[in-house]
Tab-separated table of C-alpha atoms in Angstrom:
chain	number	residue	atom	x	y	z
A	1	MET	CA	0.000	0.000	0.000
A	2	ALA	CA	1.179	3.513	-0.671
A	3	SER	CA	1.634	6.300	1.821
A	4	ALA	CA	3.215	9.711	1.870
A	5	THR	CA	4.509	12.203	4.382
A	6	ALA	CA	3.874	15.853	3.691
A	7	TYR	CA	6.604	18.426	3.478
A	8	SER	CA	5.637	21.483	5.480
A	9	TYR	CA	7.375	24.748	4.703
A	10	PRO	CA	6.618	27.264	7.466
A	11	ARG	CA	6.233	30.735	6.014
A	12	THR	CA	8.740	32.204	8.451
A	13	MET	CA	11.369	29.590	7.730
A	14	ARG	CA	11.617	29.330	3.978
A	15	SER	CA	13.291	32.184	2.192
A	16	ARG	CA	12.275	32.945	-1.368
A	17	SER	CA	13.616	35.476	-3.793
A	18	SER	CA	11.982	38.891	-3.838
A	19	ARG	CA	11.920	38.822	-7.611
A	20	PRO	CA	8.615	37.508	-8.993
A	21	ARG	CA	8.939	34.090	-10.588
A	22	THR	CA	6.653	32.328	-13.022
A	23	PRO	CA	6.838	28.691	-11.877
A	24	THR	CA	5.817	26.956	-15.072
A	25	LEU	CA	8.014	29.244	-17.173
A	26	ILE	CA	11.044	28.620	-14.978
A	27	ALA	CA	10.461	24.863	-14.974
A	28	VAL	CA	10.014	24.731	-18.744
A	29	SER	CA	13.131	26.830	-19.279
A	30	ALA	CA	15.040	24.440	-17.035
A	31	TRP	CA	13.635	21.531	-19.046
A	32	LEU	CA	14.550	23.139	-22.354
A	33	CYS	CA	18.045	23.698	-21.014
A	34	LEU	CA	18.678	20.013	-21.620
A	35	VAL	CA	17.689	20.113	-25.291
A	36	ALA	CA	17.903	23.761	-26.425
A	37	PRO	CA	20.257	25.675	-24.072
A	38	LEU	CA	19.350	29.278	-23.406
A	39	ALA	CA	21.786	32.131	-23.143
A	40	GLY	CA	22.976	32.140	-19.547
A	41	CYS	CA	21.294	28.798	-18.755
A	42	SER	CA	23.786	26.320	-17.391
A	43	CYS	CA	23.034	22.664	-18.121
A	44	GLY	CA	26.088	21.459	-16.294
A	45	ARG	CA	26.513	20.292	-12.741
A	46	ALA	CA	25.166	22.030	-9.692
A	47	LEU	CA	27.364	23.640	-7.055
A	48	THR	CA	29.377	21.737	-4.492
A	49	VAL	CA	27.242	20.113	-1.849
A	50	HIS	CA	26.932	21.503	1.705
A	51	LEU	CA	23.761	20.196	3.327
A	52	ALA	CA	21.572	20.362	6.394
A	53	SER	CA	19.043	18.022	7.905
A	54	PRO	CA	15.443	18.592	9.059
A	55	ASP	CA	14.602	19.906	12.515
A	56	ALA	CA	14.218	17.397	15.324
A	57	ALA	CA	11.033	16.113	16.926
A	58	PRO	CA	7.516	16.825	15.592
A	59	LYS	CA	6.155	20.213	16.580
A	60	ASP	CA	2.656	21.642	16.480
A	61	SER	CA	3.037	22.927	12.943
A	62	GLN	CA	5.419	20.436	11.393
A	63	VAL	CA	5.630	16.676	11.402
A	64	GLY	CA	7.504	14.427	9.054
A	65	TRP	CA	10.391	15.290	6.807
A	66	THR	CA	10.025	19.027	7.236
A	67	SER	CA	12.280	21.312	5.259
A	68	THR	CA	13.004	24.383	7.328
A	69	VAL	CA	15.775	26.197	5.540
A	70	ALA	CA	16.172	29.370	7.529
A	71	GLY	CA	17.589	32.430	5.880
A	72	ARG	CA	18.334	30.644	2.636
A	73	PRO	CA	18.411	32.987	-0.377
A	74	ALA	CA	16.765	31.460	-3.398
A	75	PRO	CA	18.855	31.714	-6.564
A	76	GLU	CA	17.124	33.053	-9.649
A	77	VAL	CA	18.709	30.796	-12.241
A	78	ALA	CA	16.675	27.868	-13.522
A	79	VAL	CA	19.588	25.425	-13.482
A	80	THR	CA	19.103	21.677	-13.717
A	81	ALA	CA	21.657	18.900	-13.722
A	82	ASP	CA	22.051	16.570	-16.640
A	83	VAL	CA	23.218	13.089	-15.829
A	84	LEU	CA	25.444	14.387	-12.963
A	85	ALA	CA	28.485	13.021	-14.777
A	86	GLN	CA	27.688	9.462	-13.692
A	87	ALA	CA	29.669	10.102	-10.523
A	88	PRO	CA	28.994	8.266	-7.260
A	89	SER	CA	29.305	11.469	-5.255
A	90	PRO	CA	27.590	14.890	-5.305
A	91	PRO	CA	28.406	17.175	-8.238
A	92	ASP	CA	31.517	19.305	-8.385
A	93	ALA	CA	31.360	23.097	-8.356
A	94	THR	CA	30.590	25.115	-11.435
A	95	THR	CA	29.287	28.635	-11.801
A	96	ALA	CA	25.859	29.384	-13.176
A	97	GLY	CA	25.555	31.929	-15.952
A	98	GLU	CA	23.591	35.155	-16.125
A	99	VAL	CA	19.902	34.945	-15.519
A	100	PRO	CA	17.856	35.022	-18.744
A	101	THR	CA	15.048	37.551	-18.817
A	102	SER	CA	11.425	36.512	-19.217
A	103	THR	CA	11.517	37.794	-22.794
A	104	GLU	CA	14.586	35.696	-23.614
A	105	VAL	CA	13.078	32.619	-22.024
A	106	GLY	CA	9.765	33.149	-23.764
A	107	LYS	CA	11.443	33.527	-27.158
A	108	ALA	CA	13.497	30.394	-26.598
A	109	ILE	CA	10.385	28.425	-25.647
A	110	ALA	CA	8.545	29.734	-28.689
A	111	ASP	CA	11.454	28.764	-30.954
A	112	ALA	CA	12.053	25.324	-29.450
A	113	GLU	CA	9.865	22.258	-29.535
A	114	ILE	CA	9.269	20.866	-26.061
A	115	PRO	CA	10.190	17.164	-26.209
A	116	HIS	CA	7.940	14.348	-25.110
A	117	CYS	CA	10.590	13.277	-22.603
A	118	VAL	CA	14.313	13.407	-21.924
A	119	ALA	CA	16.360	10.231	-21.632
A	120	ASN	CA	18.882	10.588	-18.815
A	121	GLY	CA	21.192	7.588	-18.912
A	122	GLU	CA	19.067	4.569	-18.028
A	123	LEU	CA	16.107	6.695	-16.901
A	124	ALA	CA	13.636	8.764	-18.904
A	125	PHE	CA	11.687	11.739	-17.544
A	126	SER	CA	8.503	13.415	-18.722
A	127	PRO	CA	8.473	17.234	-18.754
A	128	PRO	CA	7.103	18.783	-15.539
A	129	GLN	CA	3.420	19.679	-15.635
A	130	SER	CA	1.333	21.753	-13.239
A	131	VAL	CA	-1.034	19.809	-10.994
A	132	PRO	CA	-4.492	21.406	-11.299
A	133	GLY	CA	-6.238	22.816	-8.253
A	134	MET	CA	-3.070	23.081	-6.158
A	135	SER	CA	-1.291	26.277	-5.127
A	136	GLY	CA	0.100	28.006	-2.091
A	137	PRO	CA	2.988	27.554	0.309
A	138	GLN	CA	1.514	25.000	2.726
A	139	ALA	CA	2.068	21.264	3.115
A	140	TYR	CA	1.416	18.737	0.347
A	141	ALA	CA	1.553	14.975	-0.137
A	142	MET	CA	1.314	12.400	-2.941
A	143	ALA	CA	0.650	8.666	-3.115
A	144	ALA	CA	0.055	6.119	-5.887
A	145	THR	CA	-1.104	2.550	-6.385
A	146	ALA	CA	0.379	-0.178	-8.552
A	147	ASN	CA	-2.274	0.386	-11.241
A	148	ARG	CA	-1.349	4.070	-11.631
A	149	LYS	CA	-3.979	5.701	-9.493
A	150	LEU	CA	-2.284	8.883	-8.308
A	151	VAL	CA	-3.484	11.254	-5.570
A	152	VAL	CA	-2.185	14.698	-4.594
A	153	VAL	CA	-3.397	16.695	-1.596
A	154	GLY	CA	-2.227	20.129	-0.531
A	155	SER	CA	-3.083	23.744	-0.016
A	156	THR	CA	-5.064	25.934	-2.376
A	157	SER	CA	-5.010	29.666	-2.989
A	158	GLY	CA	-8.468	30.027	-1.465
A	159	GLY	CA	-7.396	28.336	1.769
A	160	GLY	CA	-8.098	24.864	3.031
A	161	ILE	CA	-7.056	21.435	1.741
A	162	ASN	CA	-7.540	20.437	-1.877
A	163	TYR	CA	-7.666	16.928	-3.334
A	164	VAL	CA	-7.048	15.891	-6.933
A	165	ASP	CA	-6.523	12.445	-8.440
A	166	SER	CA	-5.559	10.769	-11.682
A	167	LEU	CA	-6.427	7.305	-12.929
A	168	ASP	CA	-3.595	7.193	-15.487
A	169	GLY	CA	-0.452	8.181	-13.616
A	170	GLY	CA	-0.872	11.937	-13.956
A	171	ARG	CA	-1.413	12.020	-17.694
A	172	SER	CA	-4.831	13.508	-16.981
A	173	PHE	CA	-6.533	14.639	-13.777
A	174	ARG	CA	-10.114	14.496	-12.602
A	175	ALA	CA	-11.870	17.494	-11.074
A	176	SER	CA	-10.376	18.664	-7.778
A	177	THR	CA	-12.361	18.968	-4.565
A	178	ARG	CA	-11.920	20.837	-1.313
A	179	LEU	CA	-11.622	18.597	1.746
A	180	GLY	CA	-11.772	21.266	4.425
A	181	THR	CA	-11.559	24.973	5.095
A	182	PHE	CA	-8.750	24.797	7.669
A	183	GLU	CA	-5.121	24.878	6.575
A	184	PRO	CA	-3.222	21.601	6.122
A	185	ASN	CA	-1.301	20.955	9.336
A	186	ASN	CA	0.795	17.794	9.640
A	187	LEU	CA	-0.732	16.457	6.449
A	188	TYR	CA	-0.508	12.721	5.709
A	189	LEU	CA	-1.862	10.586	2.879
A	190	ALA	CA	-2.225	6.843	2.287
A	191	LEU	CA	-3.794	4.747	-0.475
A	192	GLY	CA	-5.233	1.300	0.084
A	193	ALA	CA	-6.464	-1.133	-2.527
A	194	ASP	CA	-9.644	0.890	-3.050
A	195	GLN	CA	-9.587	3.674	-0.436
A	196	VAL	CA	-7.822	6.993	0.002
A	197	TYR	CA	-7.047	8.306	3.504
A	198	VAL	CA	-6.055	11.905	4.269
A	199	THR	CA	-5.256	13.206	7.758
A	200	SER	CA	-4.639	16.739	8.997
A	201	ALA	CA	-4.616	18.375	12.418
A	202	ARG	CA	-6.825	21.247	13.427
A	203	PHE	CA	-5.854	23.691	16.164
A	204	ALA	CA	-9.058	25.438	17.243
A	205	ASP	CA	-10.992	25.226	20.526
A	206	HIS	CA	-9.243	21.897	20.942
A	207	THR	CA	-6.498	20.052	19.065
A	208	SER	CA	-7.537	17.011	17.090
A	209	VAL	CA	-6.842	15.012	13.949
A	210	PHE	CA	-9.393	14.715	11.159
A	211	LEU	CA	-9.430	11.709	8.834
A	212	VAL	CA	-11.042	12.189	5.433
A	213	HIS	CA	-11.575	9.009	3.413
A	214	ALA	CA	-13.321	7.815	0.268
A	215	PRO	CA	-13.355	4.886	-2.160
A	216	ILE	CA	-11.118	5.699	-5.094
A	217	ASP	CA	-12.314	2.855	-7.328
A	218	ALA	CA	-15.921	4.018	-7.425
A	219	LEU	CA	-15.124	6.313	-10.367
A	220	VAL	CA	-17.103	9.086	-8.718
A	221	GLU	CA	-15.744	12.489	-9.716
A	222	PRO	CA	-14.814	13.788	-7.241
A	223	PRO	CA	-14.840	10.923	-4.737
A	224	ASN	CA	-17.532	10.885	-2.045
A	225	PHE	CA	-15.570	11.780	1.090
A	226	GLN	CA	-16.504	11.054	4.679
A	227	THR	CA	-14.887	12.842	7.644
A	228	ILE	CA	-14.015	11.403	11.055
A	229	GLU	CA	-12.640	13.396	13.990
A	230	LEU	CA	-10.357	10.946	15.764
A	231	THR	CA	-10.516	10.591	19.531
A	232	PRO	CA	-9.383	11.118	22.167
A	233	PHE	CA	-8.873	14.798	21.401
A	234	GLY	CA	-5.390	16.227	21.784
A	235	ALA	CA	-3.531	14.437	18.981
A	236	TYR	CA	-1.651	16.789	16.710
A	237	PHE	CA	-0.719	14.344	13.965
A	238	GLY	CA	-2.135	11.111	12.604
A	239	ILE	CA	-0.235	8.791	10.271
A	240	PRO	CA	-2.493	6.402	8.305
A	241	ILE	CA	-1.276	2.922	7.320
A	242	ALA	CA	-3.474	1.321	4.678
A	243	GLY	CA	-4.029	-2.425	4.575
A	244	PRO	CA	-4.815	-4.718	1.627
A	245	ALA	CA	-8.344	-5.628	2.756
A	246	GLY	CA	-9.685	-2.174	3.568
A	247	GLN	CA	-8.277	-2.078	7.098
A	248	VAL	CA	-6.346	0.971	8.313
A	249	ALA	CA	-4.125	1.727	11.296
A	250	MET	CA	-3.649	5.228	12.662
A	251	LEU	CA	-0.519	6.318	14.546
A	252	LEU	CA	-1.483	9.320	16.689
A	253	GLY	CA	0.887	11.755	18.358
A	254	TYR	CA	-0.018	13.313	21.718
A	255	ASP	CA	2.294	16.013	23.084
A	256	THR	CA	2.166	16.522	26.862
A	257	TRP	CA	4.425	17.958	29.538
A	258	ASP	CA	5.030	14.477	30.905
A	259	SER	CA	5.153	10.900	29.672
A	260	SER	CA	1.361	10.525	29.686
A	261	GLY	CA	1.449	11.500	26.016
A	262	GLY	CA	3.396	9.765	23.272
A	263	GLU	CA	2.635	7.549	20.284
A	264	PHE	CA	-0.792	5.913	20.288
A	265	VAL	CA	-2.366	3.499	17.810
A	266	SER	CA	-5.960	2.944	16.737
A	267	THR	CA	-7.141	0.561	14.030
A	268	ALA	CA	-10.267	-0.016	11.997
A	269	ALA	CA	-11.603	-2.678	9.654
A	270	SER	CA	-13.224	-1.733	6.362
A	271	ASP	CA	-16.283	-0.438	8.237
A	272	MET	CA	-14.078	2.415	9.587
A	273	SER	CA	-15.082	1.803	13.221
A	274	PHE	CA	-11.887	2.678	15.057
A	275	SER	CA	-10.707	0.931	18.199
A	276	THR	CA	-9.909	2.901	21.334
A	277	ALA	CA	-6.445	4.383	20.896
A	278	HIS	CA	-3.821	2.836	23.175
A	279	LYS	CA	-0.283	3.907	23.912
A	280	LEU	CA	2.741	2.317	22.226
A	281	PHE	CA	5.653	4.363	23.559
A	282	TRP	CA	6.841	7.814	24.549
A	283	PRO	CA	7.679	10.305	23.118
A	284	GLU	CA	5.636	10.633	19.930
A	285	VAL	CA	7.687	10.470	16.717
A	286	CYS	CA	7.337	10.368	12.953
A	287	ALA	CA	6.887	6.650	12.187
A	288	ALA	CA	6.004	4.433	9.236
A	289	GLY	CA	4.198	1.139	8.926
A	290	VAL	CA	3.159	-1.602	6.553
A	291	TYR	CA	0.687	-4.491	6.559
A	292	HIS	CA	2.877	-7.492	5.704
A	293	SER	CA	1.781	-10.446	3.581
A	294	ASN	CA	2.282	-12.631	6.682
A	295	GLY	CA	-0.715	-10.839	8.247
A	296	LYS	CA	1.261	-8.745	10.721
A	297	LEU	CA	1.327	-4.956	11.046
A	298	TYR	CA	4.886	-3.606	11.336
A	299	ILE	CA	5.915	-0.109	12.426
A	300	VAL	CA	9.364	1.483	12.450
A	301	TYR	CA	10.570	4.722	14.024
A	302	GLY	CA	13.568	6.477	15.557
A	303	LEU	CA	14.134	7.549	19.158
A	304	ASP	CA	16.783	9.694	20.827
A	305	THR	CA	17.818	7.982	24.069
A	306	SER	CA	20.356	8.590	26.818
A	307	ASN	CA	22.516	5.943	25.133
A	308	GLY	CA	22.267	7.587	21.722
A	309	PRO	CA	19.861	7.568	18.763
A	310	ILE	CA	18.254	4.251	17.868
A	311	MET	CA	15.875	2.740	15.332
A	312	GLN	CA	13.180	0.373	16.550
A	313	ILE	CA	10.737	-1.944	14.833
A	314	ARG	CA	7.788	-3.810	16.367
A	315	TRP	CA	4.775	-5.661	15.068
A	316	SER	CA	1.239	-6.725	15.847
A	317	ALA	CA	-0.293	-10.095	15.001
A	318	ASP	CA	-3.785	-9.133	16.171
A	319	SER	CA	-4.680	-6.116	14.024
A	320	GLY	CA	-3.010	-3.609	16.328
A	321	ALA	CA	-4.574	-4.691	19.631
A	322	THR	CA	-1.148	-5.631	21.024
A	323	PHE	CA	2.422	-5.172	19.805
A	324	SER	CA	5.664	-7.059	20.308
A	325	ASP	CA	8.573	-5.752	22.289
A	326	PRO	CA	10.783	-3.620	20.016
A	327	ILE	CA	13.850	-4.856	18.158
A	328	THR	CA	16.521	-2.150	18.380
A	329	ARG	CA	19.280	-1.026	16.044
A	330	ASN	CA	21.801	1.713	16.813
A	331	SER	CA	21.788	4.638	14.388
A	332	SER	CA	24.663	4.909	11.932
A	333	GLY	CA	25.235	8.304	13.573
A	334	GLY	CA	22.703	10.896	14.700
A	335	THR	CA	18.943	11.189	14.815
A	336	VAL	CA	16.797	8.739	12.824
A	337	TRP	CA	14.479	10.869	10.665
A	338	CYS	CA	11.059	9.606	9.553
A	339	PRO	CA	11.972	6.259	7.968
A	340	LYS	CA	9.821	4.550	5.350
A	341	LEU	CA	9.031	0.848	5.314
A	342	TYR	CA	8.620	-1.528	2.343
A	343	GLU	CA	7.982	-5.247	1.931
A	344	LEU	CA	10.361	-7.007	-0.480
A	345	PRO	CA	9.413	-10.007	-2.675
A	346	ASP	CA	11.216	-12.445	-0.357
A	347	GLY	CA	9.261	-11.190	2.656
A	348	HIS	CA	12.093	-9.121	4.118
A	349	LEU	CA	11.359	-5.537	5.051
A	350	LEU	CA	13.425	-2.628	3.759
A	351	ILE	CA	13.718	0.550	5.814
A	352	VAL	CA	14.842	3.680	3.971
A	353	GLY	CA	15.497	6.970	5.704
A	354	GLN	CA	17.911	9.634	6.853
A	355	GLU	CA	20.218	9.565	9.864
A	356	GLY	CA	22.389	12.337	11.286
A	357	TYR	CA	22.356	15.434	13.459
A	358	ALA	CA	20.642	18.511	12.005
A	359	LEU	CA	23.543	20.936	12.410
A	360	ASN	CA	26.460	18.529	12.575
A	361	PRO	CA	27.168	16.850	9.218
A	362	PRO	CA	27.635	14.380	7.785
A	363	GLN	CA	24.111	13.082	7.467
A	364	ARG	CA	23.408	9.957	5.487
A	365	ASN	CA	20.577	8.223	3.673
A	366	VAL	CA	20.484	4.570	4.634
A	367	ALA	CA	18.806	1.365	3.487
A	368	VAL	CA	18.364	-1.222	6.252
A	369	PRO	CA	16.933	-4.710	5.563
A	370	PHE	CA	14.981	-6.489	8.318
A	371	ASP	CA	14.589	-10.283	8.400
A	372	VAL	CA	11.018	-10.992	9.557
A	373	ALA	CA	11.698	-14.730	9.924
A	374	ASN	CA	14.490	-14.203	12.472
A	375	ASN	CA	13.355	-10.783	13.703
A	376	GLN	CA	16.692	-9.067	13.194
A	377	PHE	CA	18.168	-6.104	11.352
A	378	GLU	CA	20.720	-6.820	8.630
A	379	SER	CA	23.700	-4.754	7.493
A	380	THR	CA	23.122	-1.052	6.835
A	381	VAL	CA	23.797	0.265	3.323
A	382	ILE	CA	24.673	3.973	2.981
A	383	VAL	CA	22.982	5.428	-0.098
A	384	ASP	CA	24.236	9.039	0.175
A	385	GLU	CA	26.407	10.794	2.735
A	386	GLY	CA	27.305	14.442	3.253
A	387	ASP	CA	25.344	17.573	4.050
A	388	LEU	CA	21.756	16.504	3.359
A	389	VAL	CA	18.649	18.666	3.569
A	390	CYS	CA	16.096	15.866	3.169
A	391	CYS	CA	15.335	12.650	1.358
A	392	ASN	CA	12.290	10.772	0.152
A	393	SER	CA	11.768	7.321	-1.306
A	394	ALA	CA	9.323	5.137	-3.212
A	395	ARG	CA	9.221	1.611	-4.590
A	396	THR	CA	7.576	0.348	-7.774
A	397	ALA	CA	5.428	-2.776	-7.691
A	398	THR	CA	7.957	-4.436	-9.993
A	399	GLY	CA	10.706	-3.934	-7.415
A	400	ARG	CA	12.747	-0.829	-8.248
A	401	GLN	CA	13.534	1.225	-5.139
A	402	PHE	CA	14.111	4.984	-5.579
A	403	VAL	CA	15.655	7.559	-3.241
A	404	ALA	CA	15.785	11.315	-3.926
A	405	THR	CA	18.242	13.420	-1.917
A	406	THR	CA	18.427	17.204	-1.621
A	407	PHE	CA	21.870	18.636	-0.875
A	408	GLY	CA	22.472	22.024	0.730
A	409	ASP	CA	23.451	24.012	3.780
A	410	PRO	CA	21.341	26.202	6.087
A	411	GLY	CA	23.284	29.297	5.098
A	412	ASP	CA	23.540	28.640	1.367
A	413	PRO	CA	21.198	28.004	-1.570
A	414	PRO	CA	20.183	24.364	-2.065
A	415	GLN	CA	22.810	22.510	-4.063
A	416	GLY	CA	20.677	20.242	-6.166
A	417	VAL	CA	18.599	17.074	-6.000
A	418	THR	CA	19.817	13.644	-7.032
A	419	LEU	CA	17.900	10.449	-7.715
A	420	ARG	CA	19.238	6.916	-7.253
A	421	TYR	CA	17.621	3.513	-7.644
A	422	SER	CA	18.243	-0.052	-6.515
A	423	ASP	CA	17.087	-3.247	-8.231
A	424	ASP	CA	18.351	-5.673	-5.574
A	425	GLY	CA	16.425	-4.699	-2.462
A	426	GLY	CA	18.694	-1.830	-1.449
A	427	LEU	CA	21.972	-3.761	-1.409
A	428	SER	CA	23.509	-1.663	-4.202
A	429	TRP	CA	22.538	1.647	-5.796
A	430	SER	CA	22.842	3.353	-9.163
A	431	VAL	CA	24.894	6.417	-9.881
A	432	PRO	CA	23.063	9.694	-9.068
A	433	TYR	CA	20.756	11.192	-11.688
A	434	GLY	CA	19.615	14.776	-12.025
A	435	ILE	CA	15.878	15.488	-12.281
A	436	PRO	CA	15.175	17.457	-15.472
A	437	GLY	CA	12.884	20.428	-14.938
A	438	MET	CA	13.731	21.166	-11.318
A	439	ALA	CA	14.880	24.751	-10.871
A	440	ALA	CA	17.931	25.516	-8.762
A	441	ALA	CA	15.849	26.691	-5.798
A	442	ASP	CA	13.520	23.667	-5.808
A	443	LEU	CA	14.081	20.993	-3.198
A	444	CYS	CA	12.672	17.958	-1.391
A	445	PRO	CA	10.459	16.366	-4.063
A	446	GLN	CA	7.738	13.955	-2.974
A	447	LEU	CA	8.046	10.470	-4.475
A	448	ALA	CA	5.408	7.846	-5.251
A	449	ALA	CA	5.431	4.848	-7.580
A	450	SER	CA	3.102	2.584	-9.530
A	451	ASP	CA	3.837	-0.718	-11.220
A	452	ASP	CA	6.786	0.449	-13.275
A	453	GLU	CA	7.061	4.233	-13.129
A	454	LEU	CA	8.077	6.836	-10.570
A	455	TYR	CA	6.226	10.085	-9.851
A	456	LEU	CA	8.059	13.177	-8.609
A	457	LEU	CA	6.184	16.148	-7.182
A	458	TRP	CA	7.715	19.417	-6.050
A	459	ARG	CA	6.655	22.964	-5.430
A	460	ASP	CA	8.093	25.820	-7.449
A	461	SER	CA	6.907	29.079	-5.886
A	462	ASP	CA	3.140	28.493	-5.525
A	463	ALA	CA	2.846	25.863	-8.280
A	464	TYR	CA	2.941	22.087	-7.826
A	465	LEU	CA	4.893	20.371	-10.604
A	466	LEU	CA	4.730	16.674	-11.495
A	467	SER	CA	7.115	14.578	-13.566
A	468	ARG	CA	7.198	10.863	-14.342
A	469	ALA	CA	10.297	8.685	-14.610
A	470	GLY	CA	10.575	5.300	-16.236
A	471	ALA	CA	12.909	3.029	-18.124
A	472	SER	CA	12.184	4.522	-21.551
A	473	CYS	CA	10.458	7.412	-23.287
A	474	ASP	CA	8.052	5.045	-25.014
A	475	ALA	CA	6.129	4.412	-21.791
A	476	LEU	CA	5.921	8.046	-20.727
């Protein structure tokens, strides 16, 4: 089942250029840079990497992989990497050229034919397209199913939370709908076999998490949503985990002055009647989960302890009523940030996430297998290491694992985004690829995957841009 964690960019934390930008124009100019270079548009490598990691524990306005890049000036140049020189490390330094004016960009676009896709080594990418009905600087999330149902939720210019979906992998979109009038806070999204689940917190007379759900296979446009306010009140985030038979688990975070709060779990069958939430551990953290083919519900998370940062995994064999004692792994170094969890064809689990201290590089993206037969972690594989802003991951139904990494430093502009993949369950990884169409100031793309293609979603100014990646241009 597919799930996604929202990126939340607090208005006071993310610096943007004072010069007006036209998102689609900038993205298209960056895309054209690969096939019809503009004057002053550098198609070479990005600048040397100096990166920073997300802030620590979940707060009232940000949960998940939250990019908070304080005081970061946003460069004006729409620079994208090509195939990052097929190097196993971040790109070397080059200097971007002069910024083309809107007139120059417009003339170049008018004179050049926008290609159907760009082949980048062994990957092909579709040109970025705007997602309809989405705008604004708030949180957003994306998820997909194996049969190319694709859902995007996020903010809208009129306020509130907007929903839009596609039944063909983003090649066309159905009409969007508004899920609520309050702003998206700690926004999460999951897709089951035939249901979509969206959660967001509301901070009003009391704090609570709202779950909005609907069948996605009913072909109703837009879907017929139902809303549940989860109890007990006081939770400020809810992470849905979708099961294969319509069941769903909800990980709820309660923040208190003492250990009476923490991470709670509530589950429901397909009738959406939730069990009474019960406590798993303290404190509350950003966690991930998966319903395994062996019938168990697994969750994974990171904790900072007096003996250092750790990763833990535990499971339930009775639909979330009780959980095992945790199996613990020491971090490779630093805080364990919002891992994601995948089931591999052989039944092993694969945990993908970021580890490291926010202001003390290096940070690293890691892939950690877990043997469910013997209940033990296996050797950690480092995917990327250095100064990392954030990472995200997704896995296709046919078995290709993707990880996108944003490089940068809190005091400098972001230094580019790379994409790697693994075809052997995370044991080895490809060289890094650039993502055509991403402007130099864009960062932290959301990832989701279907049977055989990857979806990348990022925000450029107030626009949400979507690109597909696959093995060849023919399929895109």
